[in-house]
């Protein structure tokens, strides 16, 4: 069977005119006595291919009545420069094959625009839409751009475990992994007896690959993970998923400043890459009603200008002086809420900002304690509209200080023996961060709901498909 020509390749002038074969799904079919037109999509590009058919053609006549929106076809014929306005190429069909029908009485995606809410109910058909097609292509290119960024800088791609027995963030938002009979688990002293479970201890889906990333950075200097992470937090928001993908670089001999610089360089490089590799997709998405005016110009300038940076304490005083009444009152020591982050990015800075040196009590145990004894070398990158897209820090590399922090936090120090040993044998200052892949995609595509930038979102009450 001949290889089908991708419509993208045709529209990007990468295919010479002449004999070709294409296949895909019908967007529209217009019949008339002299000539029929089929607009065909194979999901490879924003634009569709215009097929021109002679209605007298036998292979067309047999199936013409069934060539409705959503039906799949293959067509062989001649790619020519289009004499008509509106498209550069058209495809003159010589032979047409109906592959799969889509009964117009039943197929839900007729040619009209559908709300993003409705499309979330038909995830199995959603990739057929122009919007989801564009998002899926941007997502794929973004993943590639991320790998390229790190590879070009001497980082090694690291596969960290998905099943884990440590809670990196210490937030207790873990999904359990067990092979016990949950209706009748073995018990000892009134509790579930995990010594009889598969791993002989409680295990969970990972919330972050960071701790394992640190282990490997202490051997090969610079690594990054890019994998799924899981959080059983009951956050039903437009920015949270229960399963999301995170990019986590970890670097030996990097201090907070190096980390801040890498995070900015990283976000900018990926945006620049996508502005060129996915230009058509981003223009298409920016033209949708939900997108903000000037979105692409904005991205361009974000890719080119340095991010603002400020200390947490400075952020607090900006918020205090703002004259705003926030739902969550502002005072030194609070965790920044979405409304605070958005004031800083959308109104104060009007762009991305790296906030550093947060109070130690609101951040994870592994962050390096500052000389003041009350803040840690944390770094969050906040962007307009979304707030936090990156969270990271310089790590505590001093054995005694780390041990004290583990004890103060109430964590079981015996469970972190290996993490402590990294500080006993050849410890070095090191840093890293985690970028929420879907948050970055929301930022770049302009999509307003995180459930629309992942093909199969998982959130409280929903894990279908
Ligand atoms: O700030 P977080 O929790 O940091 C960590 O997990 C660190 N261990 C990362 C590191 O230093 N290696 O998460 C990092 C990022 C957030 O900034 C956010 O973009 C994203 O992950 N994120 C989520 N994205 C979607 N849904 C959720 N429920 C998310 N929780 C965090
Ligand atoms: Mg965070």
PDB file of C-alpha atoms and ligand atoms in Angstrom, residues 168-169 207-210 231 233 235 239-242 244-250 363 366 380-381 388-393 395 432-439 450, ligand 1:
ATOM      1  CA  UNK A 168       8.929  14.388  47.587  1.00  0.00           C
ATOM      2  CA  UNK A 169       6.740  17.379  48.327  1.00  0.00           C
ATOM      3  CA  UNK A 207       4.399  13.390  42.775  1.00  0.00           C
ATOM      4  CA  UNK A 208       7.820  14.386  41.415  1.00  0.00           C
ATOM      5  CA  UNK A 209      10.996  12.810  40.064  1.00  0.00           C
ATOM      6  CA  UNK A 210      13.159  15.331  41.862  1.00  0.00           C
ATOM      7  CA  UNK A 231      -1.397  14.446  42.731  1.00  0.00           C
ATOM      8  CA  UNK A 233      -5.276  17.031  45.545  1.00  0.00           C
ATOM      9  CA  UNK A 235      -8.371  20.965  43.184  1.00  0.00           C
ATOM     10  CA  UNK A 239      -4.960  24.955  36.304  1.00  0.00           C
ATOM     11  CA  UNK A 240      -4.857  21.599  38.104  1.00  0.00           C
ATOM     12  CA  UNK A 241      -4.806  18.014  36.919  1.00  0.00           C
ATOM     13  CA  UNK A 242      -4.511  14.835  38.952  1.00  0.00           C
ATOM     14  CA  UNK A 244       0.200  15.987  34.640  1.00  0.00           C
ATOM     15  CA  UNK A 245       3.584  15.951  32.952  1.00  0.00           C
ATOM     16  CA  UNK A 246       6.508  17.631  34.581  1.00  0.00           C
ATOM     17  CA  UNK A 247       9.937  18.596  33.294  1.00  0.00           C
ATOM     18  CA  UNK A 248      12.504  18.537  36.083  1.00  0.00           C
ATOM     19  CA  UNK A 249      16.135  19.475  35.492  1.00  0.00           C
ATOM     20  CA  UNK A 250      18.595  18.946  38.332  1.00  0.00           C
ATOM     21  CA  UNK A 363       8.127  25.404  51.276  1.00  0.00           C
ATOM     22  CA  UNK A 366      14.684  20.005  50.803  1.00  0.00           C
ATOM     23  CA  UNK A 380       8.850  30.159  41.497  1.00  0.00           C
ATOM     24  CA  UNK A 381       8.356  31.461  37.980  1.00  0.00           C
ATOM     25  CA  UNK A 388       3.032  29.582  38.815  1.00  0.00           C
ATOM     26  CA  UNK A 389       4.407  27.530  35.936  1.00  0.00           C
ATOM     27  CA  UNK A 390       7.733  26.604  37.542  1.00  0.00           C
ATOM     28  CA  UNK A 391       8.609  25.724  41.117  1.00  0.00           C
ATOM     29  CA  UNK A 392      12.163  24.969  42.166  1.00  0.00           C
ATOM     30  CA  UNK A 393      15.025  25.748  44.505  1.00  0.00           C
ATOM     31  CA  UNK A 395      18.719  22.169  47.518  1.00  0.00           C
ATOM     32  CA  UNK A 432      16.703  22.233  40.059  1.00  0.00           C
ATOM     33  CA  UNK A 433      13.134  23.045  39.206  1.00  0.00           C
ATOM     34  CA  UNK A 434       9.919  21.560  37.896  1.00  0.00           C
ATOM     35  CA  UNK A 435       7.972  22.994  34.986  1.00  0.00           C
ATOM     36  CA  UNK A 436       4.336  21.957  34.663  1.00  0.00           C
ATOM     37  CA  UNK A 437       4.201  20.933  31.004  1.00  0.00           C
ATOM     38  CA  UNK A 438       0.467  21.588  30.666  1.00  0.00           C
ATOM     39  CA  UNK A 439       0.806  25.005  32.300  1.00  0.00           C
ATOM     40  CA  UNK A 450      -5.722  22.891  31.469  1.00  0.00           C
TER      41      UNK A 450
HETATM   42  O1  LIG B   1       5.871  23.403  42.618  1.00  0.00           O
HETATM   43  P1  LIG B   1       5.833  21.917  42.469  1.00  0.00           P
HETATM   44  O2  LIG B   1       4.957  21.155  43.386  1.00  0.00           O
HETATM   45  O3  LIG B   1       7.358  21.458  42.589  1.00  0.00           O
HETATM   46  C1  LIG B   1       7.824  20.194  42.618  1.00  0.00           C
HETATM   47  O4  LIG B   1       7.165  19.179  42.487  1.00  0.00           O
HETATM   48  C2  LIG B   1       9.321  20.123  42.702  1.00  0.00           C
HETATM   49  N1  LIG B   1       9.688  18.771  43.189  1.00  0.00           N
HETATM   50  C3  LIG B   1       9.920  20.433  41.355  1.00  0.00           C
HETATM   51  C4  LIG B   1      11.424  20.409  41.362  1.00  0.00           C
HETATM   52  O5  LIG B   1      12.019  21.269  41.971  1.00  0.00           O
HETATM   53  N2  LIG B   1      12.031  19.463  40.694  1.00  0.00           N
HETATM   54  O6  LIG B   1       5.409  21.556  40.985  1.00  0.00           O
HETATM   55  C5  LIG B   1       6.153  22.052  39.889  1.00  0.00           C
HETATM   56  C6  LIG B   1       5.233  22.582  38.806  1.00  0.00           C
HETATM   57  C7  LIG B   1       4.350  23.740  39.246  1.00  0.00           C
HETATM   58  O7  LIG B   1       5.045  24.951  39.144  1.00  0.00           O
HETATM   59  C8  LIG B   1       3.213  23.654  38.256  1.00  0.00           C
HETATM   60  O8  LIG B   1       3.572  24.250  37.026  1.00  0.00           O
HETATM   61  C9  LIG B   1       3.089  22.164  38.023  1.00  0.00           C
HETATM   62  O9  LIG B   1       4.312  21.568  38.413  1.00  0.00           O
HETATM   63  N3  LIG B   1       2.003  21.579  38.808  1.00  0.00           N
HETATM   64  C10 LIG B   1       0.833  21.189  38.294  1.00  0.00           C
HETATM   65  N4  LIG B   1       0.358  21.207  37.033  1.00  0.00           N
HETATM   66  C11 LIG B   1      -0.877  20.723  36.833  1.00  0.00           C
HETATM   67  N5  LIG B   1      -1.655  20.202  37.796  1.00  0.00           N
HETATM   68  C12 LIG B   1      -1.230  20.150  39.074  1.00  0.00           C
HETATM   69  N6  LIG B   1      -2.003  19.600  40.015  1.00  0.00           N
HETATM   70  C13 LIG B   1       0.073  20.657  39.366  1.00  0.00           C
HETATM   71  N7  LIG B   1       0.818  20.753  40.487  1.00  0.00           N
HETATM   72  C14 LIG B   1       1.979  21.308  40.127  1.00  0.00           C
END
